[in-house]
Amino acid sequence: MLRRTLIALQLLTRIPVTVTGELAPADLGKSAAAFPIVGVLIGMILSGVYILTDKIFPSDVAVALVLVTMVLVTGGLHVDGLMDTADGIGSGRSRERMLEIMRDSRVGSMGVMAAGLVYLLKFVLLGAIPAGLVGTSLLGVPVLSRWAMVVAIYSYPYARSGPGTGKPFADYVSWQELLVATVITLAVIGWLWRWPGLLAAAVTFGVTSSLAFFLNSRLGGLTGDCYGAVNELVEVTVLLVLVARATSG
């Protein structure tokens, strides 16, 4: 499990990690079981940045620095997937053309708008959460979003016939990886948020299933870009749930 965690950390973040030995496609795919653990590590970094900066700067500045840290830690990997997916799906073209657009390194207007709206929502929603709860929120959200990717990977086949960044995951993520990722996620979220955490996990599963179903209906499967899009949209959804709970008392 330690090796899988290191591989997942190398794949999902820019944190310098050295994994010894040659990595086979199966190694990459099986590392999905450790995605929620990577989410915990990301959450600890983000929470730490918020706690430290909130003591020095106004809350809005602290939230903005958290978002900057998020980009630095992940390299914008999942946002890139969101932009590519938005460009492809938003084109309204045939399945084959959508997949071509998603592979294009150039970013279109739909991708820019999707990324801008997601960051705007994250900024506003984090700012709407009571200051005392932002730390635990930042710990839990990345865990749920990384688990959501495992759910999406397991749910549908790979959309492309050839190689791609998401293919090792689609080929090698089985129910065992999904089970391990789910147990880790529920344990962490239950410890952080108690019973409301189970509600957040249920919402995450519902939103992920709906997004994956929609993307599969358009693309005939999912791609690595789709997994990134699921991660970003689930983060926004969970933040919405947290804000709704905080404002409802």
PDB file of N, CA, C and O in Angstrom, residues 4 23-33 150 153-154 156-158 165-178 227:
ATOM      1  N   ARG A   4       1.850   1.978  -3.522  1.00  0.00           N
ATOM      2  CA  ARG A   4       0.710   2.527  -4.255  1.00  0.00           C
ATOM      3  C   ARG A   4       0.482   3.989  -3.887  1.00  0.00           C
ATOM      4  O   ARG A   4       0.149   4.814  -4.740  1.00  0.00           O
ATOM      5  N   LEU A  23       7.668   1.160 -13.503  1.00  0.00           N
ATOM      6  CA  LEU A  23       6.228   1.195 -13.277  1.00  0.00           C
ATOM      7  C   LEU A  23       5.487   0.597 -14.463  1.00  0.00           C
ATOM      8  O   LEU A  23       5.566   1.108 -15.583  1.00  0.00           O
ATOM      9  N   ALA A  24       4.760  -0.471 -14.217  1.00  0.00           N
ATOM     10  CA  ALA A  24       3.939  -1.093 -15.246  1.00  0.00           C
ATOM     11  C   ALA A  24       2.564  -0.441 -15.229  1.00  0.00           C
ATOM     12  O   ALA A  24       2.174   0.188 -14.234  1.00  0.00           O
ATOM     13  N   PRO A  25       1.782  -0.553 -16.319  1.00  0.00           N
ATOM     14  CA  PRO A  25       0.424  -0.003 -16.329  1.00  0.00           C
ATOM     15  C   PRO A  25      -0.419  -0.475 -15.154  1.00  0.00           C
ATOM     16  O   PRO A  25      -1.209   0.292 -14.595  1.00  0.00           O
ATOM     17  N   ALA A  26      -0.234  -1.733 -14.754  1.00  0.00           N
ATOM     18  CA  ALA A  26      -0.996  -2.248 -13.613  1.00  0.00           C
ATOM     19  C   ALA A  26      -0.644  -1.505 -12.327  1.00  0.00           C
ATOM     20  O   ALA A  26      -1.520  -1.268 -11.479  1.00  0.00           O
ATOM     21  N   ASP A  27       0.623  -1.117 -12.165  1.00  0.00           N
ATOM     22  CA  ASP A  27       1.027  -0.361 -10.981  1.00  0.00           C
ATOM     23  C   ASP A  27       0.310   0.981 -10.921  1.00  0.00           C
ATOM     24  O   ASP A  27      -0.123   1.420  -9.854  1.00  0.00           O
ATOM     25  N   LEU A  28       0.206   1.620 -12.084  1.00  0.00           N
ATOM     26  CA  LEU A  28      -0.479   2.912 -12.140  1.00  0.00           C
ATOM     27  C   LEU A  28      -1.949   2.739 -11.793  1.00  0.00           C
ATOM     28  O   LEU A  28      -2.513   3.483 -10.988  1.00  0.00           O
ATOM     29  N   GLY A  29      -2.581   1.750 -12.419  1.00  0.00           N
ATOM     30  CA  GLY A  29      -4.009   1.540 -12.193  1.00  0.00           C
ATOM     31  C   GLY A  29      -4.325   1.183 -10.753  1.00  0.00           C
ATOM     32  O   GLY A  29      -5.258   1.736 -10.150  1.00  0.00           O
ATOM     33  N   LYS A  30      -3.558   0.284 -10.177  1.00  0.00           N
ATOM     34  CA  LYS A  30      -3.820  -0.171  -8.813  1.00  0.00           C
ATOM     35  C   LYS A  30      -3.572   0.927  -7.781  1.00  0.00           C
ATOM     36  O   LYS A  30      -4.086   0.858  -6.661  1.00  0.00           O
ATOM     37  N   SER A  31      -2.802   1.949  -8.158  1.00  0.00           N
ATOM     38  CA  SER A  31      -2.541   3.037  -7.218  1.00  0.00           C
ATOM     39  C   SER A  31      -3.789   3.847  -6.908  1.00  0.00           C
ATOM     40  O   SER A  31      -3.799   4.630  -5.950  1.00  0.00           O
ATOM     41  N   ALA A  32      -4.846   3.662  -7.681  1.00  0.00           N
ATOM     42  CA  ALA A  32      -6.095   4.392  -7.432  1.00  0.00           C
ATOM     43  C   ALA A  32      -6.654   4.100  -6.046  1.00  0.00           C
ATOM     44  O   ALA A  32      -7.365   4.937  -5.476  1.00  0.00           O
ATOM     45  N   ALA A  33      -6.327   2.944  -5.495  1.00  0.00           N
ATOM     46  CA  ALA A  33      -6.795   2.622  -4.144  1.00  0.00           C
ATOM     47  C   ALA A  33      -6.297   3.632  -3.122  1.00  0.00           C
ATOM     48  O   ALA A  33      -6.929   3.843  -2.075  1.00  0.00           O
ATOM     49  N   VAL A 150     -12.091   7.550  -8.361  1.00  0.00           N
ATOM     50  CA  VAL A 150     -12.038   6.084  -8.355  1.00  0.00           C
ATOM     51  C   VAL A 150     -13.403   5.507  -8.714  1.00  0.00           C
ATOM     52  O   VAL A 150     -13.509   4.540  -9.473  1.00  0.00           O
ATOM     53  N   ILE A 153     -13.817   5.989 -12.442  1.00  0.00           N
ATOM     54  CA  ILE A 153     -12.946   5.073 -13.188  1.00  0.00           C
ATOM     55  C   ILE A 153     -13.566   3.681 -13.240  1.00  0.00           C
ATOM     56  O   ILE A 153     -13.583   3.020 -14.288  1.00  0.00           O
ATOM     57  N   TYR A 154     -14.058   3.230 -12.100  1.00  0.00           N
ATOM     58  CA  TYR A 154     -14.620   1.879 -12.023  1.00  0.00           C
ATOM     59  C   TYR A 154     -15.936   1.743 -12.790  1.00  0.00           C
ATOM     60  O   TYR A 154     -16.262   0.672 -13.297  1.00  0.00           O
ATOM     61  N   TYR A 156     -17.183   3.088 -15.706  1.00  0.00           N
ATOM     62  CA  TYR A 156     -17.300   3.016 -17.163  1.00  0.00           C
ATOM     63  C   TYR A 156     -15.954   2.718 -17.813  1.00  0.00           C
ATOM     64  O   TYR A 156     -14.908   3.015 -17.243  1.00  0.00           O
ATOM     65  N   PRO A 157     -15.967   2.155 -19.016  1.00  0.00           N
ATOM     66  CA  PRO A 157     -14.714   1.823 -19.716  1.00  0.00           C
ATOM     67  C   PRO A 157     -14.016   3.067 -20.240  1.00  0.00           C
ATOM     68  O   PRO A 157     -14.569   4.168 -20.215  1.00  0.00           O
ATOM     69  N   TYR A 158     -12.819   2.849 -20.739  1.00  0.00           N
ATOM     70  CA  TYR A 158     -12.051   3.934 -21.325  1.00  0.00           C
ATOM     71  C   TYR A 158     -12.629   4.285 -22.691  1.00  0.00           C
ATOM     72  O   TYR A 158     -12.968   3.403 -23.485  1.00  0.00           O
ATOM     73  N   THR A 165      -3.675   8.732 -20.900  1.00  0.00           N
ATOM     74  CA  THR A 165      -3.284   8.807 -19.488  1.00  0.00           C
ATOM     75  C   THR A 165      -4.249   8.054 -18.574  1.00  0.00           C
ATOM     76  O   THR A 165      -3.854   7.575 -17.517  1.00  0.00           O
ATOM     77  N   GLY A 166      -5.506   7.965 -18.981  1.00  0.00           N
ATOM     78  CA  GLY A 166      -6.478   7.302 -18.126  1.00  0.00           C
ATOM     79  C   GLY A 166      -6.625   5.813 -18.369  1.00  0.00           C
ATOM     80  O   GLY A 166      -7.278   5.119 -17.585  1.00  0.00           O
ATOM     81  N   LYS A 167      -6.018   5.287 -19.419  1.00  0.00           N
ATOM     82  CA  LYS A 167      -6.233   3.884 -19.784  1.00  0.00           C
ATOM     83  C   LYS A 167      -5.749   2.891 -18.730  1.00  0.00           C
ATOM     84  O   LYS A 167      -6.460   1.916 -18.431  1.00  0.00           O
ATOM     85  N   PRO A 168      -4.551   3.080 -18.119  1.00  0.00           N
ATOM     86  CA  PRO A 168      -4.137   2.118 -17.091  1.00  0.00           C
ATOM     87  C   PRO A 168      -5.138   2.018 -15.942  1.00  0.00           C
ATOM     88  O   PRO A 168      -5.313   0.939 -15.357  1.00  0.00           O
ATOM     89  N   PHE A 169      -5.792   3.128 -15.620  1.00  0.00           N
ATOM     90  CA  PHE A 169      -6.774   3.107 -14.535  1.00  0.00           C
ATOM     91  C   PHE A 169      -8.032   2.355 -14.961  1.00  0.00           C
ATOM     92  O   PHE A 169      -8.553   1.510 -14.228  1.00  0.00           O
ATOM     93  N   ALA A 170      -8.525   2.655 -16.149  1.00  0.00           N
ATOM     94  CA  ALA A 170      -9.718   1.977 -16.636  1.00  0.00           C
ATOM     95  C   ALA A 170      -9.480   0.471 -16.775  1.00  0.00           C
ATOM     96  O   ALA A 170     -10.391  -0.332 -16.566  1.00  0.00           O
ATOM     97  N   ASP A 171      -8.259   0.093 -17.112  1.00  0.00           N
ATOM     98  CA  ASP A 171      -7.937  -1.326 -17.330  1.00  0.00           C
ATOM     99  C   ASP A 171      -7.732  -2.097 -16.034  1.00  0.00           C
ATOM    100  O   ASP A 171      -8.020  -3.297 -15.968  1.00  0.00           O
ATOM    101  N   TYR A 172      -7.220  -1.429 -15.002  1.00  0.00           N
ATOM    102  CA  TYR A 172      -6.775  -2.178 -13.825  1.00  0.00           C
ATOM    103  C   TYR A 172      -7.475  -1.832 -12.518  1.00  0.00           C
ATOM    104  O   TYR A 172      -7.184  -2.459 -11.492  1.00  0.00           O
ATOM    105  N   VAL A 173      -8.371  -0.856 -12.524  1.00  0.00           N
ATOM    106  CA  VAL A 173      -9.123  -0.572 -11.292  1.00  0.00           C
ATOM    107  C   VAL A 173     -10.276  -1.572 -11.191  1.00  0.00           C
ATOM    108  O   VAL A 173     -11.172  -1.584 -12.030  1.00  0.00           O
ATOM    109  N   SER A 174     -10.226  -2.400 -10.170  1.00  0.00           N
ATOM    110  CA  SER A 174     -11.258  -3.409  -9.939  1.00  0.00           C
ATOM    111  C   SER A 174     -12.057  -3.058  -8.691  1.00  0.00           C
ATOM    112  O   SER A 174     -11.803  -2.027  -8.058  1.00  0.00           O
ATOM    113  N   TRP A 175     -12.959  -3.947  -8.316  1.00  0.00           N
ATOM    114  CA  TRP A 175     -13.769  -3.676  -7.127  1.00  0.00           C
ATOM    115  C   TRP A 175     -12.903  -3.629  -5.866  1.00  0.00           C
ATOM    116  O   TRP A 175     -13.258  -2.967  -4.893  1.00  0.00           O
ATOM    117  N   GLN A 176     -11.757  -4.320  -5.896  1.00  0.00           N
ATOM    118  CA  GLN A 176     -10.890  -4.272  -4.718  1.00  0.00           C
ATOM    119  C   GLN A 176     -10.339  -2.872  -4.484  1.00  0.00           C
ATOM    120  O   GLN A 176     -10.324  -2.385  -3.346  1.00  0.00           O
ATOM    121  N   GLU A 177      -9.873  -2.219  -5.549  1.00  0.00           N
ATOM    122  CA  GLU A 177      -9.358  -0.850  -5.415  1.00  0.00           C
ATOM    123  C   GLU A 177     -10.469   0.102  -4.983  1.00  0.00           C
ATOM    124  O   GLU A 177     -10.252   0.980  -4.132  1.00  0.00           O
ATOM    125  N   LEU A 178     -11.641  -0.074  -5.575  1.00  0.00           N
ATOM    126  CA  LEU A 178     -12.778   0.770  -5.184  1.00  0.00           C
ATOM    127  C   LEU A 178     -13.141   0.551  -3.719  1.00  0.00           C
ATOM    128  O   LEU A 178     -13.416   1.519  -2.991  1.00  0.00           O
ATOM    129  N   TYR A 227     -11.915  12.218 -15.668  1.00  0.00           N
ATOM    130  CA  TYR A 227     -11.646  12.003 -14.248  1.00  0.00           C
ATOM    131  C   TYR A 227     -11.287  13.322 -13.564  1.00  0.00           C
ATOM    132  O   TYR A 227     -11.722  13.589 -12.440  1.00  0.00           O
TER     133      TYR A 227
END
